[in-house]
Short mmCIF file of C-alpha atoms in Angstrom, two decimals:
data_model
loop_
_atom_site.label_atom_id
_atom_site.label_comp_id
_atom_site.label_asym_id
_atom_site.label_seq_id
_atom_site.Cartn_x
_atom_site.Cartn_y
_atom_site.Cartn_z
CA UNK A 1 109.80 -33.65 -133.12
CA UNK A 2 106.25 -34.08 -131.51
CA UNK A 3 105.05 -30.57 -132.77
CA UNK A 4 105.97 -31.52 -136.48
CA UNK A 5 103.23 -34.42 -136.18
CA UNK A 6 100.70 -31.97 -135.30
CA UNK A 7 98.53 -29.94 -137.99
CA UNK A 8 99.36 -26.39 -138.60
CA UNK A 9 96.27 -25.11 -137.01
CA UNK A 10 96.27 -21.51 -138.28
CA UNK A 11 96.12 -23.08 -141.97
CA UNK A 12 93.33 -25.22 -141.20
CA UNK A 13 90.61 -22.62 -140.79
CA UNK A 14 88.86 -23.70 -143.89
CA UNK A 15 87.92 -27.12 -142.50
CA UNK A 16 84.28 -27.36 -142.06
CA UNK A 17 82.76 -28.22 -138.86
CA UNK A 18 81.19 -31.36 -140.15
CA UNK A 19 84.51 -32.41 -141.39
CA UNK A 20 85.88 -32.05 -138.06
CA UNK A 21 83.13 -33.55 -136.26
CA UNK A 22 83.54 -36.85 -138.43
CA UNK A 23 87.28 -36.77 -137.98
CA UNK A 24 86.52 -36.84 -134.08
CA UNK A 25 84.10 -39.58 -134.52
CA UNK A 26 86.56 -41.72 -136.53
CA UNK A 27 89.73 -41.02 -134.27
CA UNK A 28 87.62 -42.10 -131.09
CA UNK A 29 86.86 -45.29 -132.67
CA UNK A 30 90.77 -45.73 -133.73
CA UNK A 31 91.84 -44.93 -130.02
CA UNK A 32 89.01 -47.44 -128.53
CA UNK A 33 90.36 -50.08 -130.82
CA UNK A 34 94.12 -49.33 -129.73
CA UNK A 35 93.29 -49.39 -126.33
CA UNK A 36 91.50 -52.77 -126.70
CA UNK A 37 94.25 -54.15 -128.59
CA UNK A 38 97.09 -52.88 -126.10
CA UNK A 39 94.77 -54.16 -123.14
CA UNK A 40 94.64 -57.71 -124.82
CA UNK A 41 98.54 -57.94 -125.07
CA UNK A 42 98.84 -56.35 -121.53
CA UNK A 43 96.82 -59.21 -120.40
CA UNK A 44 99.09 -62.04 -121.68
CA UNK A 45 102.15 -61.15 -119.59
CA UNK A 46 103.41 -60.24 -116.16
CA UNK A 47 102.84 -56.70 -115.81
CA UNK A 48 106.19 -56.01 -114.00
CA UNK A 49 107.93 -57.72 -116.64
CA UNK A 50 106.46 -55.67 -119.37
CA UNK A 51 107.22 -52.56 -117.45
CA UNK A 52 110.80 -53.51 -116.82
CA UNK A 53 111.09 -54.25 -120.59
CA UNK A 54 109.67 -50.77 -121.43
CA UNK A 55 112.08 -49.13 -119.30
CA UNK A 56 114.97 -51.23 -120.95
CA UNK A 57 113.56 -50.36 -124.20
CA UNK A 58 113.47 -46.48 -123.39
CA UNK A 59 117.07 -46.65 -122.57
CA UNK A 60 118.25 -48.38 -125.43
CA UNK A 61 116.24 -45.59 -127.48
CA UNK A 62 118.19 -43.04 -125.40
CA UNK A 63 121.50 -44.51 -126.69
CA UNK A 64 120.66 -45.30 -130.28
CA UNK A 65 118.27 -42.56 -131.47
CA UNK A 66 119.81 -39.76 -129.97
CA UNK A 67 117.91 -37.15 -132.48
CA UNK A 68 114.64 -39.28 -132.62
CA UNK A 69 112.51 -37.14 -130.16
CA UNK A 70 109.31 -38.81 -130.99
CA UNK A 71 110.57 -42.19 -130.07
CA UNK A 72 111.86 -40.89 -126.74
CA UNK A 73 108.45 -39.43 -126.24
CA UNK A 74 106.61 -42.55 -127.11
CA UNK A 75 108.91 -44.92 -125.09
CA UNK A 76 108.75 -42.85 -121.96
CA UNK A 77 104.99 -42.64 -122.09
CA UNK A 78 104.43 -46.40 -122.64
CA UNK A 79 106.26 -46.96 -119.15
CA UNK A 80 103.73 -44.68 -117.34
CA UNK A 81 100.74 -46.24 -119.18
CA UNK A 82 101.68 -49.61 -118.37
CA UNK A 83 101.80 -48.33 -114.77
CA UNK A 84 98.12 -46.67 -115.09
CA UNK A 85 97.04 -50.18 -116.53
CA UNK A 86 98.22 -51.85 -113.41
CA UNK A 87 96.56 -49.58 -111.16
CA UNK A 88 93.34 -49.89 -113.28
CA UNK A 89 93.10 -53.56 -113.41
CA UNK A 90 91.81 -55.94 -111.10
CA UNK A 91 95.00 -57.39 -109.77
CA UNK A 92 94.29 -60.90 -111.56
CA UNK A 93 97.55 -60.78 -113.50
CA UNK A 94 99.33 -63.36 -115.90
CA UNK A 95 102.60 -64.84 -114.43
CA UNK A 96 104.11 -65.23 -117.67
CA UNK A 97 107.51 -63.39 -117.96
CA UNK A 98 108.58 -64.98 -121.30
CA UNK A 99 107.44 -62.10 -123.55
CA UNK A 100 107.35 -63.02 -127.23
CA UNK A 101 109.31 -60.91 -129.65
CA UNK A 102 106.40 -60.44 -131.85
CA UNK A 103 104.20 -59.45 -129.12
CA UNK A 104 106.43 -56.97 -127.68
CA UNK A 105 107.00 -55.35 -131.41
CA UNK A 106 103.06 -55.21 -131.72
CA UNK A 107 102.56 -53.60 -128.55
CA UNK A 108 105.17 -50.93 -129.43
CA UNK A 109 103.67 -50.35 -132.92
CA UNK A 110 99.97 -50.32 -131.37
CA UNK A 111 101.25 -47.62 -128.75
CA UNK A 112 103.16 -45.47 -131.18
CA UNK A 113 99.91 -45.43 -133.27
CA UNK A 114 97.92 -44.60 -130.26
CA UNK A 115 100.12 -41.71 -129.32
CA UNK A 116 99.85 -40.29 -132.93
CA UNK A 117 96.34 -40.82 -133.19
CA UNK A 118 95.93 -38.83 -129.95
CA UNK A 119 97.83 -36.01 -131.47
CA UNK A 120 95.48 -35.99 -134.42
CA UNK A 121 92.41 -36.17 -132.12
CA UNK A 122 94.09 -33.02 -130.26
CA UNK A 123 94.27 -31.04 -133.69
CA UNK A 124 90.52 -31.71 -134.32
CA UNK A 125 89.32 -31.11 -130.81
CA UNK A 126 91.35 -27.84 -130.67
CA UNK A 127 89.75 -27.04 -134.37
CA UNK A 128 86.46 -27.81 -132.95
CA UNK A 129 87.02 -25.28 -130.05
CA UNK A 130 87.93 -22.80 -132.50
CA UNK A 131 84.74 -23.01 -134.36
CA UNK A 132 82.94 -22.39 -131.21
CA UNK A 133 85.07 -19.05 -130.76
CA UNK A 134 86.98 -20.16 -127.76
CA UNK A 135 90.11 -18.45 -128.95
CA UNK A 136 90.65 -14.82 -129.19
CA UNK A 137 93.43 -15.28 -131.83
CA UNK A 138 95.73 -17.94 -133.49
CA UNK A 139 98.49 -17.88 -131.06
CA UNK A 140 96.00 -18.68 -128.11
CA UNK A 141 94.97 -21.60 -130.27
CA UNK A 142 98.45 -22.79 -130.94
CA UNK A 143 99.29 -22.59 -127.18
CA UNK A 144 96.24 -24.69 -126.34
CA UNK A 145 97.19 -27.24 -128.73
CA UNK A 146 100.78 -27.27 -127.23
CA UNK A 147 99.34 -27.47 -123.76
CA UNK A 148 97.17 -30.48 -124.69
CA UNK A 149 100.11 -32.35 -126.25
CA UNK A 150 102.14 -31.96 -123.37
CA UNK A 151 99.41 -33.27 -121.01
CA UNK A 152 99.09 -36.30 -123.09
CA UNK A 153 102.46 -36.95 -123.95
CA UNK A 154 104.78 -35.09 -121.44
CA UNK A 155 108.28 -33.69 -122.87
CA UNK A 156 111.42 -35.54 -122.15
CA UNK A 157 113.19 -34.82 -118.94
CA UNK A 158 116.64 -33.08 -119.01
CA UNK A 159 118.70 -35.14 -116.65
CA UNK A 160 121.42 -32.30 -116.35
CA UNK A 161 118.86 -30.32 -114.45
CA UNK A 162 118.21 -32.79 -111.70
CA UNK A 163 120.39 -31.37 -109.07
CA UNK A 164 119.21 -27.93 -109.89
CA UNK A 165 115.49 -29.13 -109.67
CA UNK A 166 116.18 -30.77 -106.34
CA UNK A 167 117.47 -27.52 -104.97
CA UNK A 168 114.64 -25.37 -106.23
CA UNK A 169 112.08 -27.75 -104.62
CA UNK A 170 114.01 -27.96 -101.34
CA UNK A 171 113.70 -23.75 -101.27
CA UNK A 172 109.99 -24.08 -102.56
CA UNK A 173 108.89 -26.53 -100.16
CA UNK A 174 110.58 -25.23 -96.86
CA UNK A 175 107.59 -23.22 -95.62
CA UNK A 176 105.54 -26.43 -95.46
CA UNK A 177 108.25 -28.40 -93.58
CA UNK A 178 106.39 -28.64 -90.58
CA UNK A 179 103.20 -30.05 -92.23
CA UNK A 180 105.22 -32.31 -94.43
CA UNK A 181 106.80 -33.90 -91.14
CA UNK A 182 103.31 -34.61 -89.70
CA UNK A 183 102.66 -36.68 -92.62
CA UNK A 184 105.88 -38.22 -93.46
CA UNK A 185 108.13 -38.67 -90.45
CA UNK A 186 111.11 -38.83 -92.58
CA UNK A 187 111.07 -35.18 -93.32
CA UNK A 188 111.42 -33.26 -96.48
CA UNK A 189 114.95 -33.60 -96.91
CA UNK A 190 114.66 -37.39 -96.86
CA UNK A 191 111.71 -37.18 -99.56
CA UNK A 192 113.70 -35.34 -101.94
CA UNK A 193 116.85 -37.18 -101.45
CA UNK A 194 114.89 -40.51 -102.02
CA UNK A 195 113.38 -38.86 -105.28
CA UNK A 196 116.71 -37.82 -106.25
CA UNK A 197 118.05 -41.27 -106.07
CA UNK A 198 115.32 -42.87 -107.80
CA UNK A 199 115.38 -40.35 -110.59
CA UNK A 200 119.13 -40.58 -111.20
CA UNK A 201 118.72 -44.40 -111.03
CA UNK A 202 116.19 -44.30 -113.85
CA UNK A 203 118.72 -42.57 -115.92
CA UNK A 204 122.04 -44.60 -115.20
CA UNK A 205 120.75 -47.79 -113.17
CA UNK A 206 120.71 -49.76 -116.39
CA UNK A 207 124.00 -48.65 -117.56
CA UNK A 208 125.23 -49.04 -114.21
CA UNK A 209 124.17 -52.72 -114.18
CA UNK A 210 125.83 -53.26 -117.37
CA UNK A 211 129.06 -52.16 -115.83
CA UNK A 212 128.64 -53.94 -112.95
CA UNK A 213 128.23 -57.13 -114.90
CA UNK A 214 131.27 -56.60 -116.81
CA UNK A 215 133.40 -56.02 -114.06
CA UNK A 216 132.00 -59.35 -112.38
CA UNK A 217 132.62 -61.13 -115.39
CA UNK A 218 136.28 -59.71 -115.54
CA UNK A 219 136.77 -60.51 -111.98
CA UNK A 220 135.37 -64.23 -112.11
CA UNK A 221 137.32 -64.87 -115.31
CA UNK A 222 140.60 -63.63 -113.67
CA UNK A 223 140.12 -65.84 -110.70
CA UNK A 224 139.31 -68.90 -113.06
CA UNK A 225 142.55 -68.39 -114.71
CA UNK A 226 144.23 -68.55 -111.37
CA UNK A 227 142.59 -71.57 -110.47
CA UNK A 228 144.00 -73.22 -113.69
CA UNK A 229 147.54 -71.91 -113.23
CA UNK A 230 147.35 -73.49 -109.92
CA UNK A 231 146.18 -76.77 -111.16
CA UNK A 232 142.79 -76.48 -109.82
CA UNK A 233 140.87 -76.25 -113.09
CA UNK A 234 137.95 -78.24 -114.24
CA UNK A 235 136.31 -78.78 -117.44
CA UNK A 236 132.92 -77.75 -116.21
CA UNK A 237 133.19 -73.80 -116.46
CA UNK A 238 129.86 -73.42 -114.13
CA UNK A 239 131.46 -75.78 -111.55
CA UNK A 240 134.43 -73.22 -111.56
CA UNK A 241 132.48 -70.36 -111.47
CA UNK A 242 130.52 -71.74 -108.43
CA UNK A 243 133.97 -72.52 -106.75
CA UNK A 244 135.04 -68.94 -107.32
CA UNK A 245 132.09 -67.34 -106.12
CA UNK A 246 132.04 -69.40 -103.09
CA UNK A 247 135.85 -69.12 -102.35
CA UNK A 248 135.93 -65.13 -102.81
CA UNK A 249 132.45 -64.83 -100.86
CA UNK A 250 131.03 -63.07 -103.87
CA UNK A 251 127.25 -64.50 -103.15
CA UNK A 252 126.04 -60.91 -102.28
CA UNK A 253 127.60 -59.51 -105.29
CA UNK A 254 126.02 -62.03 -107.74
CA UNK A 255 122.61 -61.94 -105.91
CA UNK A 256 122.77 -58.00 -106.38
CA UNK A 257 123.53 -58.22 -110.07
CA UNK A 258 121.01 -60.96 -110.83
CA UNK A 259 118.13 -59.07 -108.69
CA UNK A 260 118.57 -56.03 -110.89
CA UNK A 261 119.15 -58.07 -113.94
CA UNK A 262 116.50 -60.91 -113.85
CA UNK A 263 114.45 -59.42 -111.19
CA UNK A 264 112.80 -56.19 -110.41
CA UNK A 265 115.33 -54.71 -107.84
CA UNK A 266 116.21 -51.82 -110.49
CA UNK A 267 112.81 -50.52 -109.73
CA UNK A 268 112.35 -51.49 -106.15
CA UNK A 269 112.02 -48.23 -104.08
CA UNK A 270 113.28 -49.69 -100.85
CA UNK A 271 116.46 -50.89 -102.54
CA UNK A 272 117.14 -47.57 -104.10
CA UNK A 273 116.19 -45.42 -101.31
CA UNK A 274 115.99 -45.61 -97.39
CA UNK A 275 112.07 -44.88 -97.46
CA UNK A 276 110.46 -46.75 -94.84
CA UNK A 277 107.70 -49.17 -95.61
CA UNK A 278 105.04 -46.72 -94.29
CA UNK A 279 106.18 -43.83 -96.25
CA UNK A 280 106.37 -45.78 -99.35
CA UNK A 281 102.61 -47.00 -98.80
CA UNK A 282 101.55 -43.45 -98.31
CA UNK A 283 102.86 -42.75 -101.73
CA UNK A 284 101.77 -45.97 -103.56
CA UNK A 285 98.77 -47.06 -105.64
CA UNK A 286 97.63 -50.68 -105.98
CA UNK A 287 96.11 -52.70 -108.58
CA UNK A 288 92.64 -52.02 -109.31
CA UNK A 289 92.69 -48.56 -107.14
CA UNK A 290 92.00 -46.45 -110.04
CA UNK A 291 88.28 -47.11 -111.01
CA UNK A 292 88.18 -44.12 -113.42
CA UNK A 293 90.78 -44.81 -116.13
CA UNK A 294 89.33 -47.79 -117.50
CA UNK A 295 85.43 -46.67 -117.20
CA UNK A 296 83.13 -43.94 -118.45
CA UNK A 297 83.98 -42.07 -121.36
CA UNK A 298 87.38 -42.14 -123.40
CA UNK A 299 88.39 -45.50 -121.84
CA UNK A 300 92.12 -45.68 -121.41
CA UNK A 301 92.87 -42.64 -123.63
CA UNK A 302 95.97 -40.47 -122.95
CA UNK A 303 93.31 -37.61 -122.59
CA UNK A 304 92.12 -38.82 -119.29
CA UNK A 305 93.72 -37.98 -115.68
CA UNK A 306 95.54 -40.53 -113.70
CA UNK A 307 92.68 -40.83 -111.14
CA UNK A 308 95.10 -41.78 -107.88
CA UNK A 309 96.24 -38.02 -106.99
CA UNK A 310 99.45 -38.55 -108.77
CA UNK A 311 101.02 -41.25 -106.24
CA UNK A 312 104.41 -42.11 -107.98
CA UNK A 313 104.91 -45.80 -106.67
CA UNK A 314 103.23 -48.92 -107.54
CA UNK A 315 102.59 -51.65 -104.67
CA UNK A 316 102.59 -55.26 -105.52
CA UNK A 317 102.26 -57.41 -102.30
CA UNK A 318 104.86 -55.98 -100.04
CA UNK A 319 107.02 -54.39 -102.62
CA UNK A 320 106.95 -50.92 -103.93
CA UNK A 321 107.92 -49.98 -107.36
CA UNK A 322 108.76 -46.90 -109.34
CA UNK A 323 109.27 -47.35 -112.97
CA UNK A 324 108.92 -43.72 -114.55
CA UNK A 325 111.09 -42.33 -111.97
CA UNK A 326 112.90 -39.94 -114.29
CA UNK A 327 109.72 -37.60 -114.08
CA UNK A 328 109.54 -37.67 -110.10
CA UNK A 329 111.31 -34.21 -109.65
CA UNK A 330 108.64 -32.62 -112.25
CA UNK A 331 105.96 -33.99 -110.10
CA UNK A 332 107.23 -33.79 -106.47
CA UNK A 333 105.49 -30.47 -105.46
CA UNK A 334 102.06 -31.99 -106.61
CA UNK A 335 102.82 -35.31 -105.04
CA UNK A 336 103.74 -33.92 -101.70
CA UNK A 337 101.00 -31.33 -101.75
CA UNK A 338 98.23 -33.89 -102.54
CA UNK A 339 99.65 -36.23 -99.78
CA UNK A 340 99.56 -33.43 -97.26
CA UNK A 341 96.15 -32.12 -98.27
CA UNK A 342 94.48 -35.51 -98.54
CA UNK A 343 95.68 -36.51 -95.05
CA UNK A 344 93.28 -34.15 -93.14
CA UNK A 345 91.15 -31.06 -93.99
CA UNK A 346 92.93 -29.45 -91.28
CA UNK A 347 96.45 -29.80 -93.08
CA UNK A 348 94.83 -29.00 -96.28
CA UNK A 349 93.54 -25.62 -94.85
CA UNK A 350 96.89 -24.90 -93.49
CA UNK A 351 98.79 -25.66 -96.78
CA UNK A 352 96.43 -23.50 -98.89
CA UNK A 353 97.03 -20.68 -96.29
CA UNK A 354 100.71 -21.04 -96.56
CA UNK A 355 100.84 -21.27 -100.12
CA UNK A 356 98.67 -18.25 -100.69
CA UNK A 357 101.10 -16.14 -98.34
CA UNK A 358 104.29 -17.73 -99.61
CA UNK A 359 103.64 -18.16 -103.32
CA UNK A 360 104.99 -14.59 -104.05
CA UNK A 361 107.05 -13.80 -101.05
CA UNK A 362 109.47 -16.59 -101.57
CA UNK A 363 110.70 -15.46 -105.07
CA UNK A 364 110.67 -12.06 -103.92
CA UNK A 365 112.75 -12.88 -100.97
CA UNK A 366 115.18 -14.84 -103.22
CA UNK A 367 115.55 -11.96 -105.64
CA UNK A 368 116.04 -9.47 -103.04
CA UNK A 369 118.91 -11.60 -101.79
CA UNK A 370 120.25 -12.30 -105.21
CA UNK A 371 120.12 -8.48 -106.03
CA UNK A 372 121.67 -7.40 -102.97
CA UNK A 373 121.79 -3.89 -102.37
CA UNK A 374 118.65 -2.98 -104.67
CA UNK A 375 115.75 -1.75 -102.81
CA UNK A 376 112.43 -3.32 -103.62
CA UNK A 377 108.58 -2.52 -103.34
CA UNK A 378 106.09 -5.06 -103.29
CA UNK A 379 102.65 -5.11 -105.00
CA UNK A 380 103.12 -1.83 -107.18
CA UNK A 381 99.90 -0.80 -109.19
CA UNK A 382 100.67 -0.44 -112.93
CA UNK A 383 97.52 0.80 -114.69
CA UNK A 384 94.95 -2.15 -114.02
CA UNK A 385 97.71 -4.49 -113.23
CA UNK A 386 99.99 -5.33 -109.95
CA UNK A 387 103.55 -5.78 -109.99
CA UNK A 388 104.76 -8.33 -107.32
CA UNK A 389 107.93 -6.60 -106.56
CA UNK A 390 110.02 -3.64 -108.23
CA UNK A 391 113.79 -3.70 -107.48
CA UNK A 392 115.65 -0.54 -108.00
CA UNK A 393 118.96 1.22 -107.09
CA UNK A 394 120.25 4.69 -108.46
CA UNK A 395 121.25 2.93 -111.88
CA UNK A 396 118.84 -0.03 -112.29
CA UNK A 397 115.33 -1.04 -112.07
CA UNK A 398 113.78 -4.71 -112.24
CA UNK A 399 110.25 -5.79 -112.13
CA UNK A 400 109.32 -9.20 -110.98
CA UNK A 401 105.85 -10.98 -111.73
CA UNK A 402 104.79 -14.09 -110.29
CA UNK A 403 102.10 -15.69 -112.63
CA UNK A 404 100.31 -17.85 -110.34
CA UNK A 405 99.63 -14.82 -108.17
CA UNK A 406 98.14 -13.05 -111.07
CA UNK A 407 95.65 -15.54 -112.02
CA UNK A 408 93.94 -18.56 -110.51
CA UNK A 409 94.99 -21.94 -112.03
CA UNK A 410 92.73 -24.58 -114.10
CA UNK A 411 92.32 -28.26 -112.93
CA UNK A 412 95.32 -28.94 -115.34
CA UNK A 413 93.31 -31.42 -117.75
CA UNK A 414 92.42 -29.22 -120.77
CA UNK A 415 89.87 -31.78 -122.16
CA UNK A 416 87.88 -31.48 -118.79
CA UNK A 417 88.28 -27.56 -118.12
CA UNK A 418 88.98 -26.31 -121.75
CA UNK A 419 87.45 -22.77 -121.02
CA UNK A 420 89.50 -22.61 -117.76
CA UNK A 421 92.79 -23.54 -119.36
CA UNK A 422 92.11 -21.14 -122.24
CA UNK A 423 91.64 -18.33 -120.03
CA UNK A 424 94.97 -19.09 -118.05
CA UNK A 425 96.65 -19.32 -121.08
CA UNK A 426 95.25 -16.05 -122.35
CA UNK A 427 96.40 -14.42 -119.22
CA UNK A 428 99.82 -15.76 -119.55
CA UNK A 429 99.95 -14.21 -122.97
CA UNK A 430 98.67 -11.01 -121.71
CA UNK A 431 101.09 -10.66 -118.69
CA UNK A 432 103.83 -11.69 -120.96
CA UNK A 433 103.13 -9.00 -123.30
CA UNK A 434 102.61 -6.57 -120.14
CA UNK A 435 106.08 -7.41 -119.12
CA UNK A 436 107.42 -6.84 -122.38
CA UNK A 437 106.04 -3.36 -122.63
CA UNK A 438 107.26 -2.21 -119.52
CA UNK A 439 110.24 0.27 -119.77
CA UNK A 440 112.47 -1.74 -117.42
CA UNK A 441 113.58 -5.29 -117.54
CA UNK A 442 110.85 -7.76 -116.35
CA UNK A 443 111.15 -11.44 -115.03
CA UNK A 444 108.15 -13.54 -114.98
CA UNK A 445 107.97 -16.62 -113.00
CA UNK A 446 105.62 -19.21 -113.58
CA UNK A 447 105.16 -20.93 -110.23
CA UNK A 448 102.57 -23.36 -111.61
CA UNK A 449 105.23 -25.39 -113.48
CA UNK A 450 108.48 -26.53 -112.09
CA UNK A 451 111.27 -23.91 -112.10
CA UNK A 452 114.69 -23.72 -111.13
CA UNK A 453 114.73 -19.77 -110.25
CA UNK A 454 116.88 -20.23 -107.08
CA UNK A 455 119.81 -21.50 -109.29
CA UNK A 456 119.41 -19.55 -112.29
CA UNK A 457 117.34 -16.49 -113.43
CA UNK A 458 115.19 -16.83 -116.44
#
């Protein structure tokens, strides 16, 4: 578990400020060294091969370390980190695809140490904030610690929720359909369909490749046995295999398998989806485009933002790749929002206007349908707070609070906007307490984060 690797901060209140600052200096040095050593190994090999190998390792861990959450977290973060390095490098990459076992093992060890040191840095950073009286109570301090952890090393994705998440995204993004179509000619439905296909491929693409390879091997061996039984056998097995492939017209079949196994077709966006070149280009980063990740303070740290607006694809030449597609649906709203708002100031203003109007209206409309005959009233004042909607009939009463309507959001990076993040977390805590204190049941929807409320009431 990630949390078990963190300090229990409420018990660390006796640590002196000097000790905390010394820890932060030492950890900064260790993190810088890890980044330097990771970059050295990264420079030795073709980055696409490294990314491919990282994805295969991630799937291997999924199968053999079922209860090892830490290994899952580190393996998933390595994939996205390597993609960040590609986008932050100048584009002059090694073409060496023969990755040495010792180098791969070393890279894995370095990155795991990098993640562990990052968590320790977070612990000390939070303690430093606590010394500055940033937190009103211990629970807020722990909440900030968890928020920072998840920012640096995102939680694992639950594959079983993929279809529910896609339905929720369609529902939430419908009010923006016209704006989305102005930027993406394929439209919202096609975008979400493509993202779902990429995500599902991330979860089962490697397993499907193994199954397809097994089926091909069995089919080809059967054909070879038939040739032998007809007296057409040869001593050279490769020659017989080539003969079978040609006779059966299996060239496309074997090319497909080889492309996924030896090439990078498993991660080729246009082979997995029907997205056009133009749409892929809008959603892609290119080598060297991110000039911030490997510059300034905290070079290459996990505490830094990915400075390219969250575009999910990587463009190398005329090809588009997505190696960390399992996280796509968790980021879809932000990806599409960023793309539309960056397209023009007019679309940005229109998006903000619709978002302000619909953020509360959408969930209220959904619950009004879900709750059938219950009447509802919007924006009900309760003391110094406002309940977004109160549903009631002769027998029941239900309160609905939409969190993002209650308080503005921070930038999302707890290291750049610590004060704003703390205020946001504090408000979440207060709102949750307010909901619990209401005489009638209360549902709180956090629209800042991905939710699946159209298909499951929290």
